[in-house]
Amino acid sequence: MPERPAAAEPGPWSWLRGLGWNEGPTGSRTLSLTWRLRALAAFALLGCVGIFVLARSLALQPMLDPAAAGTAIGSDVVGFQLQGSLPPGVAEPPLDKARIVDAAWLNQPLTRWYSDTSNARRTIEAQVKTAALLSSSGWVSFVHADGLHSTRQVGARGWQGLGIVFWPLVAAALLLYLMASAVWLARPHQRNALYLLLAWSQAAQVVGLAVAALPGLSPAHGVLAQALPVIAIAELAAAALLVQTLGQHPRRLPQQRLWVAGVWLGVAAGASWILASGAVPGFFGMQALLLALALAAAGRAHQSWGAQRDPNALMLRRLVAVALVFGVLATLAVALAGGVAAAASGPGSAEGIAARASSALALVVPVAWHSLLLAMLLVTPLLARSRQLLREFAMLAGISAVATSLDLLFVALFALGPFTSLALAVFAALALYAGLRQWLLARLAGERALSVERLFERLYRVARQVQAEPRRYPQHLRELLREVFDPMEVAVQPVALSECRVQRAGATLLVPLARGPGDSQAADTALELRYAQRGRRVFTPDDARLADRILEQLRRAVAYDAAVERGRTEERVRIAQDLHDDIGARLLTLMYQAPTPELEDYIRHTLQDLKTLTRGLAVTEHRLSHAAAEWKADITQRLAAARATLDWRFVADHELTLTVVQWSALTRVLRELVSNALFHGHAAQVSVDLRLEQGTLTLKVADDGLGCAPEAWAHGLGLGGIRKRVRQLGGEVHWSENSTGGIVCEARLPGFGSTPCRGAVDADADKHTTSPPVSTP
């Protein structure tokens, strides 16, 4: 994993960049020959040649297949005798009962998965001796269950004699071998070297299983039987490598050297015991060693997850837990099958079925076990690259585990045949999968995953907030990403990015943090989201693309709102200009032609109101202090005309800028409240207290009029308009009786001062009492 965040690539195959694959701007990949790519080609050629040499040597070896002979005659083979070259004219050589070998020994697969160790050793010894005689035997005589016997010539296995199981197993082993080689060549460090050794060891064991699964008997089986102790030691070494790897990935754990020393000392002790045991190690002793190492691996994975909630550690912990549970089930299945076979007595069919079940499990269980381990090792480098791949693999692993467990259960407990138990297990697993698919997909997608509707709603709300508060764009973006991805930590990193990127094998996601939503330049800082869904999953390139689309949609939404606001501003300016040029000119003409001084004074006040209205419409932003001065002058003029006094108080702990919506709403609220005090309450004095303290705007208007019992009022257009405008600003309003008579109206707007304007002034407070001026014509 790279140390610098800017070095990673967003694509799911970005780790191939070290091999020479370069991703172009359109997503196409170009190839440049490097020493790593040449080395990978050499590894691939070596693996393919090795598989070809192995398959060709197996095809050329002589094969003894009692099952094929029984099928040709129509009667099962119960024994056989190897013959040399037949004398001329002799078609059926005589049988020597002392030399007849029981054919049951040939039906036992060459694995260590037998609960009865003594029976397994006798089987292996018989197969080793028979395999050694095959090369010098030209003919073989088979004894059938009906008493007849047939003679066949021992021929080469041929390519068709390799069977249908051999090729899938060696192909999977070759694929794992190449994957491990590519991972190590892309980034050759210690952790990848441990993965390389672990994968190569598992691939070699799968190749051994492919040889053991060959039909019939050939000299290769004798070699494999003699190598069973080495294969068992390789299993212990692979488990020890797993424990060592989990202590270093995704981070180095404390006391790593002590753990490594203890694990490898245990492997050395187990290897000594295996070599001393002879041809086949004890099944339960071997399983106890492997399960102990698996428990140690699960403990290290859990310790890594507890040290830091890294989703890679969680993924590894779950994989180890699945392997551990499967290992326990496989052990129990083999033990139960061995117990059933031992309990069956007599020549009846139950004994034969139990023996066949035990023999089938000796091959099916190791194939399923090593296939599961191979699949885990094969997809582990890719799980952090694609969420879809992670979900599909999780579903496939779950179905396979259920099907295999049911197959083992049916064979062990009900003594069913291999084909019958497998068919029933697959059918039950598919039925379970069909019933739980939607629930499983919902769980894999995450409990807190946002729906499309919620995401769109949240995106629109954040866009409006950013439009209203551009300076808080980083905070709003952080809140939105927290709701979408639910990360454990969010930090700001000094990294220049133009697009989102996944880092540390999916542990973190870098999101470019521009100065504002409309900034098109590359950001010099980035938000680092760590551990998606509180560490329960990894970030994938799908998440990076989703984050890029969120940023783009946020930019578009803000640009759209800005365009709408520009249109509104232009329309307001046009209306203000029309009012000024048309209505203002007419009112001015009427004022000069007024027949009485009272009408002239009324028209003059109307012109002043029109001037205030047009100036408010034409200006997009208003300082609170300037707006307060205009409100004071307007109210003073109106009260003077009604021969009332004004008690004005204005206090602000900082200056801020009012939008047109805020200015218009506050202006109309003040005018309506003063109008109600004058025309409904007949007040002689009106008090206005306007305060902005700690981000809360409080407006209190009191009068000494005749109003009372506001709770009994019928809210018409005036009071309803006041409530509506205050709620639009995010506040609340209520009326009460004044202690000295009259009505008090108080509107409280929390969070009103969250957008201070540039060049804020010091807090000011003033108190003025005015008396009605003398009217002049």
mmCIF file of C-alpha atoms in Angstrom, residues 48-295:
data_model
loop_
_atom_site.group_PDB
_atom_site.id
_atom_site.type_symbol
_atom_site.label_atom_id
_atom_site.label_comp_id
_atom_site.label_asym_id
_atom_site.label_seq_id
_atom_site.Cartn_x
_atom_site.Cartn_y
_atom_site.Cartn_z
ATOM 1 C CA CYS A 48 1.778 -23.604 -17.729
ATOM 2 C CA VAL A 49 4.761 -25.758 -18.654
ATOM 3 C CA GLY A 50 4.668 -27.389 -15.221
ATOM 4 C CA ILE A 51 0.971 -28.231 -15.557
ATOM 5 C CA PHE A 52 1.527 -29.608 -19.072
ATOM 6 C CA VAL A 53 4.469 -31.772 -17.976
ATOM 7 C CA LEU A 54 2.484 -33.102 -15.021
ATOM 8 C CA ALA A 55 -0.583 -33.894 -17.145
ATOM 9 C CA ARG A 56 1.503 -35.559 -19.881
ATOM 10 C CA SER A 57 3.419 -37.720 -17.415
ATOM 11 C CA LEU A 58 0.155 -38.810 -15.792
ATOM 12 C CA ALA A 59 -1.386 -39.584 -19.183
ATOM 13 C CA LEU A 60 1.563 -41.805 -20.164
ATOM 14 C CA GLN A 61 1.566 -43.837 -16.928
ATOM 15 C CA PRO A 62 -0.168 -47.236 -16.774
ATOM 16 C CA MET A 63 -3.537 -47.248 -15.048
ATOM 17 C CA LEU A 64 -5.485 -49.872 -13.168
ATOM 18 C CA ASP A 65 -9.220 -49.094 -13.157
ATOM 19 C CA PRO A 66 -11.440 -51.790 -11.550
ATOM 20 C CA ALA A 67 -14.511 -49.552 -11.916
ATOM 21 C CA ALA A 68 -14.181 -49.506 -15.716
ATOM 22 C CA ALA A 69 -13.726 -53.283 -15.776
ATOM 23 C CA GLY A 70 -16.819 -53.806 -13.644
ATOM 24 C CA THR A 71 -18.860 -51.543 -15.908
ATOM 25 C CA ALA A 72 -17.739 -53.457 -19.025
ATOM 26 C CA ILE A 73 -18.746 -56.822 -17.573
ATOM 27 C CA GLY A 74 -21.817 -55.620 -15.717
ATOM 28 C CA SER A 75 -20.611 -56.875 -12.354
ATOM 29 C CA ASP A 76 -18.616 -55.080 -9.670
ATOM 30 C CA VAL A 77 -14.961 -56.013 -9.205
ATOM 31 C CA VAL A 78 -14.160 -57.443 -5.787
ATOM 32 C CA GLY A 79 -10.528 -58.416 -6.395
ATOM 33 C CA PHE A 80 -7.702 -58.424 -8.910
ATOM 34 C CA GLN A 81 -4.367 -60.107 -9.637
ATOM 35 C CA LEU A 82 -1.525 -58.540 -11.590
ATOM 36 C CA GLN A 83 -0.080 -60.767 -14.288
ATOM 37 C CA GLY A 84 3.091 -60.567 -16.277
ATOM 38 C CA SER A 85 3.203 -61.190 -19.994
ATOM 39 C CA LEU A 86 0.804 -63.929 -21.101
ATOM 40 C CA PRO A 87 2.218 -67.068 -22.805
ATOM 41 C CA PRO A 88 1.319 -67.440 -26.487
ATOM 42 C CA GLY A 89 -2.165 -68.873 -26.983
ATOM 43 C CA VAL A 90 -3.258 -68.310 -23.352
ATOM 44 C CA ALA A 91 -6.271 -65.973 -23.151
ATOM 45 C CA GLU A 92 -7.228 -66.488 -19.501
ATOM 46 C CA PRO A 93 -4.299 -67.020 -17.110
ATOM 47 C CA PRO A 94 -5.011 -69.024 -13.963
ATOM 48 C CA LEU A 95 -5.752 -67.166 -10.745
ATOM 49 C CA ASP A 96 -3.710 -67.640 -7.595
ATOM 50 C CA LYS A 97 -5.991 -67.023 -4.635
ATOM 51 C CA ALA A 98 -3.004 -66.123 -2.503
ATOM 52 C CA ARG A 99 -2.112 -63.283 -4.853
ATOM 53 C CA ILE A 100 -5.622 -61.831 -5.270
ATOM 54 C CA VAL A 101 -5.821 -58.315 -3.848
ATOM 55 C CA ASP A 102 -9.046 -56.935 -2.443
ATOM 56 C CA ALA A 103 -10.330 -54.234 -4.843
ATOM 57 C CA ALA A 104 -11.735 -52.222 -1.938
ATOM 58 C CA TRP A 105 -8.208 -50.912 -1.317
ATOM 59 C CA LEU A 106 -8.226 -49.205 -4.714
ATOM 60 C CA ASN A 107 -11.460 -47.316 -4.013
ATOM 61 C CA GLN A 108 -9.983 -45.379 -1.106
ATOM 62 C CA PRO A 109 -8.697 -41.883 -2.092
ATOM 63 C CA LEU A 110 -5.150 -41.002 -1.095
ATOM 64 C CA THR A 111 -5.797 -38.344 1.552
ATOM 65 C CA ARG A 112 -5.323 -38.081 5.285
ATOM 66 C CA TRP A 113 -9.048 -37.444 5.937
ATOM 67 C CA TYR A 114 -9.825 -40.807 7.574
ATOM 68 C CA SER A 115 -10.950 -41.001 11.176
ATOM 69 C CA ASP A 116 -9.708 -44.626 11.329
ATOM 70 C CA THR A 117 -5.955 -44.089 10.967
ATOM 71 C CA SER A 118 -5.026 -47.805 11.009
ATOM 72 C CA ASN A 119 -7.383 -48.548 8.103
ATOM 73 C CA ALA A 120 -5.960 -45.588 6.179
ATOM 74 C CA ARG A 121 -2.417 -46.843 6.663
ATOM 75 C CA ARG A 122 -3.310 -50.316 5.375
ATOM 76 C CA THR A 123 -5.007 -48.735 2.357
ATOM 77 C CA ILE A 124 -1.992 -46.602 1.552
ATOM 78 C CA GLU A 125 0.452 -49.475 1.966
ATOM 79 C CA ALA A 126 -1.604 -51.658 -0.401
ATOM 80 C CA GLN A 127 -1.826 -48.894 -2.989
ATOM 81 C CA VAL A 128 1.899 -48.151 -2.798
ATOM 82 C CA LYS A 129 2.767 -51.813 -3.392
ATOM 83 C CA THR A 130 0.260 -52.154 -6.243
ATOM 84 C CA ALA A 131 1.427 -48.932 -7.897
ATOM 85 C CA ALA A 132 5.022 -50.150 -7.780
ATOM 86 C CA LEU A 133 4.076 -53.396 -9.620
ATOM 87 C CA LEU A 134 2.051 -51.696 -12.328
ATOM 88 C CA SER A 135 5.056 -50.707 -14.429
ATOM 89 C CA SER A 136 6.214 -54.337 -14.760
ATOM 90 C CA SER A 137 2.748 -55.873 -15.251
ATOM 91 C CA GLY A 138 1.307 -56.233 -18.716
ATOM 92 C CA TRP A 139 -2.003 -57.878 -17.784
ATOM 93 C CA VAL A 140 -4.431 -57.862 -14.881
ATOM 94 C CA SER A 141 -7.158 -60.352 -13.963
ATOM 95 C CA PHE A 142 -10.295 -59.066 -12.257
ATOM 96 C CA VAL A 143 -12.555 -61.130 -9.979
ATOM 97 C CA HIS A 144 -16.186 -60.031 -10.150
ATOM 98 C CA ALA A 145 -18.907 -60.240 -7.532
ATOM 99 C CA ASP A 146 -20.752 -62.983 -9.434
ATOM 100 C CA GLY A 147 -17.706 -65.298 -9.347
ATOM 101 C CA LEU A 148 -16.579 -64.646 -12.903
ATOM 102 C CA HIS A 149 -13.241 -63.129 -13.779
ATOM 103 C CA SER A 150 -11.881 -61.175 -16.747
ATOM 104 C CA THR A 151 -8.422 -60.342 -18.010
ATOM 105 C CA ARG A 152 -7.346 -57.008 -19.405
ATOM 106 C CA GLN A 153 -4.120 -55.531 -20.608
ATOM 107 C CA VAL A 154 -2.685 -52.728 -18.497
ATOM 108 C CA GLY A 155 -2.593 -49.665 -20.736
ATOM 109 C CA ALA A 156 -1.678 -46.040 -20.451
ATOM 110 C CA ARG A 157 -4.128 -43.671 -18.818
ATOM 111 C CA GLY A 158 -4.335 -41.271 -21.745
ATOM 112 C CA TRP A 159 -5.595 -37.703 -21.693
ATOM 113 C CA GLN A 160 -9.215 -38.787 -21.287
ATOM 114 C CA GLY A 161 -8.295 -40.873 -18.267
ATOM 115 C CA LEU A 162 -7.389 -37.751 -16.272
ATOM 116 C CA GLY A 163 -11.061 -37.300 -15.437
ATOM 117 C CA ILE A 164 -13.262 -34.222 -15.109
ATOM 118 C CA VAL A 165 -12.017 -33.182 -11.646
ATOM 119 C CA PHE A 166 -8.327 -32.891 -12.529
ATOM 120 C CA TRP A 167 -8.519 -29.956 -14.945
ATOM 121 C CA PRO A 168 -10.676 -27.559 -12.847
ATOM 122 C CA LEU A 169 -8.455 -28.121 -9.817
ATOM 123 C CA VAL A 170 -5.162 -27.549 -11.626
ATOM 124 C CA ALA A 171 -6.635 -24.519 -13.445
ATOM 125 C CA ALA A 172 -7.678 -22.975 -10.130
ATOM 126 C CA ALA A 173 -4.259 -23.721 -8.660
ATOM 127 C CA LEU A 174 -2.574 -22.100 -11.673
ATOM 128 C CA LEU A 175 -4.795 -19.031 -11.358
ATOM 129 C CA LEU A 176 -3.944 -18.634 -7.661
ATOM 130 C CA TYR A 177 -0.253 -19.110 -8.467
ATOM 131 C CA LEU A 178 -0.409 -16.313 -11.069
ATOM 132 C CA MET A 179 -2.462 -14.010 -8.861
ATOM 133 C CA ALA A 180 0.011 -14.306 -5.989
ATOM 134 C CA SER A 181 2.917 -13.728 -8.374
ATOM 135 C CA ALA A 182 1.250 -10.604 -9.792
ATOM 136 C CA VAL A 183 0.515 -9.179 -6.336
ATOM 137 C CA TRP A 184 4.080 -9.686 -5.188
ATOM 138 C CA LEU A 185 5.617 -8.330 -8.382
ATOM 139 C CA ALA A 186 3.369 -5.246 -8.287
ATOM 140 C CA ARG A 187 4.496 -4.318 -4.769
ATOM 141 C CA PRO A 188 7.345 -6.542 -3.560
ATOM 142 C CA HIS A 189 7.342 -6.065 0.200
ATOM 143 C CA GLN A 190 7.206 -8.392 3.183
ATOM 144 C CA ARG A 191 3.429 -8.674 3.535
ATOM 145 C CA ASN A 192 2.996 -9.548 -0.122
ATOM 146 C CA ALA A 193 5.844 -12.062 0.184
ATOM 147 C CA LEU A 194 3.926 -13.819 2.967
ATOM 148 C CA TYR A 195 0.833 -13.843 0.761
ATOM 149 C CA LEU A 196 2.949 -15.268 -2.087
ATOM 150 C CA LEU A 197 4.233 -18.159 0.037
ATOM 151 C CA LEU A 198 0.772 -18.858 1.449
ATOM 152 C CA ALA A 199 -0.845 -18.885 -1.995
ATOM 153 C CA TRP A 200 1.865 -21.046 -3.574
ATOM 154 C CA SER A 201 1.579 -23.562 -0.733
ATOM 155 C CA GLN A 202 -2.194 -23.735 -1.180
ATOM 156 C CA ALA A 203 -1.837 -24.101 -4.950
ATOM 157 C CA ALA A 204 0.578 -27.021 -4.496
ATOM 158 C CA GLN A 205 -1.856 -28.751 -2.140
ATOM 159 C CA VAL A 206 -4.693 -28.329 -4.654
ATOM 160 C CA VAL A 207 -2.516 -29.909 -7.362
ATOM 161 C CA GLY A 208 -1.891 -32.836 -5.000
ATOM 162 C CA LEU A 209 -5.651 -33.191 -4.532
ATOM 163 C CA ALA A 210 -6.093 -33.190 -8.310
ATOM 164 C CA VAL A 211 -3.688 -36.141 -8.542
ATOM 165 C CA ALA A 212 -5.447 -37.920 -5.682
ATOM 166 C CA ALA A 213 -8.807 -37.461 -7.439
ATOM 167 C CA LEU A 214 -7.618 -39.271 -10.598
ATOM 168 C CA PRO A 215 -9.738 -42.354 -11.376
ATOM 169 C CA GLY A 216 -8.076 -45.746 -10.963
ATOM 170 C CA LEU A 217 -4.549 -46.382 -9.739
ATOM 171 C CA SER A 218 -1.230 -45.391 -11.322
ATOM 172 C CA PRO A 219 2.407 -45.077 -10.173
ATOM 173 C CA ALA A 220 1.737 -41.382 -9.407
ATOM 174 C CA HIS A 221 -0.534 -42.477 -6.575
ATOM 175 C CA GLY A 222 2.332 -44.341 -5.002
ATOM 176 C CA VAL A 223 4.484 -41.221 -5.102
ATOM 177 C CA LEU A 224 1.639 -39.183 -3.679
ATOM 178 C CA ALA A 225 1.070 -41.682 -0.881
ATOM 179 C CA GLN A 226 4.717 -41.435 0.160
ATOM 180 C CA ALA A 227 4.438 -37.605 0.114
ATOM 181 C CA LEU A 228 1.417 -37.435 2.448
ATOM 182 C CA PRO A 229 3.564 -36.507 5.491
ATOM 183 C CA VAL A 230 5.140 -33.658 3.513
ATOM 184 C CA ILE A 231 1.675 -32.438 2.444
ATOM 185 C CA ALA A 232 0.516 -32.509 6.069
ATOM 186 C CA ILE A 233 3.556 -30.450 7.119
ATOM 187 C CA ALA A 234 2.791 -28.006 4.292
ATOM 188 C CA GLU A 235 -0.725 -27.557 5.699
ATOM 189 C CA LEU A 236 0.698 -26.662 9.090
ATOM 190 C CA ALA A 237 3.175 -24.254 7.490
ATOM 191 C CA ALA A 238 0.386 -22.563 5.525
ATOM 192 C CA ALA A 239 -1.637 -22.087 8.719
ATOM 193 C CA ALA A 240 1.438 -20.609 10.432
ATOM 194 C CA LEU A 241 1.962 -18.247 7.501
ATOM 195 C CA LEU A 242 -1.654 -17.139 7.864
ATOM 196 C CA VAL A 243 -1.130 -16.315 11.538
ATOM 197 C CA GLN A 244 2.053 -14.408 10.714
ATOM 198 C CA THR A 245 0.337 -12.494 7.894
ATOM 199 C CA LEU A 246 -2.598 -11.438 10.071
ATOM 200 C CA GLY A 247 -0.109 -10.050 12.576
ATOM 201 C CA GLN A 248 1.271 -7.675 9.938
ATOM 202 C CA HIS A 249 -1.727 -6.824 7.760
ATOM 203 C CA PRO A 250 -3.421 -4.415 7.690
ATOM 204 C CA ARG A 251 -1.043 -3.146 10.406
ATOM 205 C CA ARG A 252 1.678 -4.637 12.528
ATOM 206 C CA LEU A 253 0.355 -5.828 15.868
ATOM 207 C CA PRO A 254 2.282 -5.750 19.143
ATOM 208 C CA GLN A 255 4.291 -8.814 20.209
ATOM 209 C CA GLN A 256 4.474 -9.972 16.610
ATOM 210 C CA ARG A 257 7.884 -11.600 16.982
ATOM 211 C CA LEU A 258 6.737 -13.523 20.052
ATOM 212 C CA TRP A 259 3.683 -14.794 18.202
ATOM 213 C CA VAL A 260 5.686 -15.783 15.148
ATOM 214 C CA ALA A 261 8.245 -17.643 17.249
ATOM 215 C CA GLY A 262 5.543 -19.492 19.175
ATOM 216 C CA VAL A 263 3.596 -20.471 16.053
ATOM 217 C CA TRP A 264 6.618 -21.778 14.180
ATOM 218 C CA LEU A 265 7.835 -23.703 17.233
ATOM 219 C CA GLY A 266 4.411 -25.356 17.291
ATOM 220 C CA VAL A 267 4.733 -26.171 13.585
ATOM 221 C CA ALA A 268 8.167 -27.665 14.173
ATOM 222 C CA ALA A 269 6.796 -29.847 16.976
ATOM 223 C CA GLY A 270 3.876 -30.905 14.764
ATOM 224 C CA ALA A 271 6.243 -31.741 11.878
ATOM 225 C CA SER A 272 8.324 -33.945 14.196
ATOM 226 C CA TRP A 273 5.189 -35.771 15.310
ATOM 227 C CA ILE A 274 4.035 -36.254 11.686
ATOM 228 C CA LEU A 275 7.372 -37.690 10.596
ATOM 229 C CA ALA A 276 7.371 -40.023 13.575
ATOM 230 C CA SER A 277 3.800 -41.181 12.829
ATOM 231 C CA GLY A 278 4.694 -42.897 9.579
ATOM 232 C CA ALA A 279 2.786 -42.801 6.323
ATOM 233 C CA VAL A 280 -0.382 -41.097 7.623
ATOM 234 C CA PRO A 281 -0.585 -38.775 10.645
ATOM 235 C CA GLY A 282 -3.422 -39.241 13.097
ATOM 236 C CA PHE A 283 -6.538 -37.481 11.838
ATOM 237 C CA PHE A 284 -7.711 -36.015 15.135
ATOM 238 C CA GLY A 285 -4.226 -34.955 16.165
ATOM 239 C CA MET A 286 -3.670 -33.246 12.819
ATOM 240 C CA GLN A 287 -7.049 -31.519 12.960
ATOM 241 C CA ALA A 288 -6.354 -30.392 16.513
ATOM 242 C CA LEU A 289 -3.103 -28.726 15.383
ATOM 243 C CA LEU A 290 -4.776 -27.046 12.398
ATOM 244 C CA LEU A 291 -7.764 -25.822 14.404
ATOM 245 C CA ALA A 292 -5.425 -24.478 17.092
ATOM 246 C CA LEU A 293 -3.557 -22.489 14.447
ATOM 247 C CA ALA A 294 -6.893 -21.346 12.989
ATOM 248 C CA LEU A 295 -7.964 -20.150 16.439
#
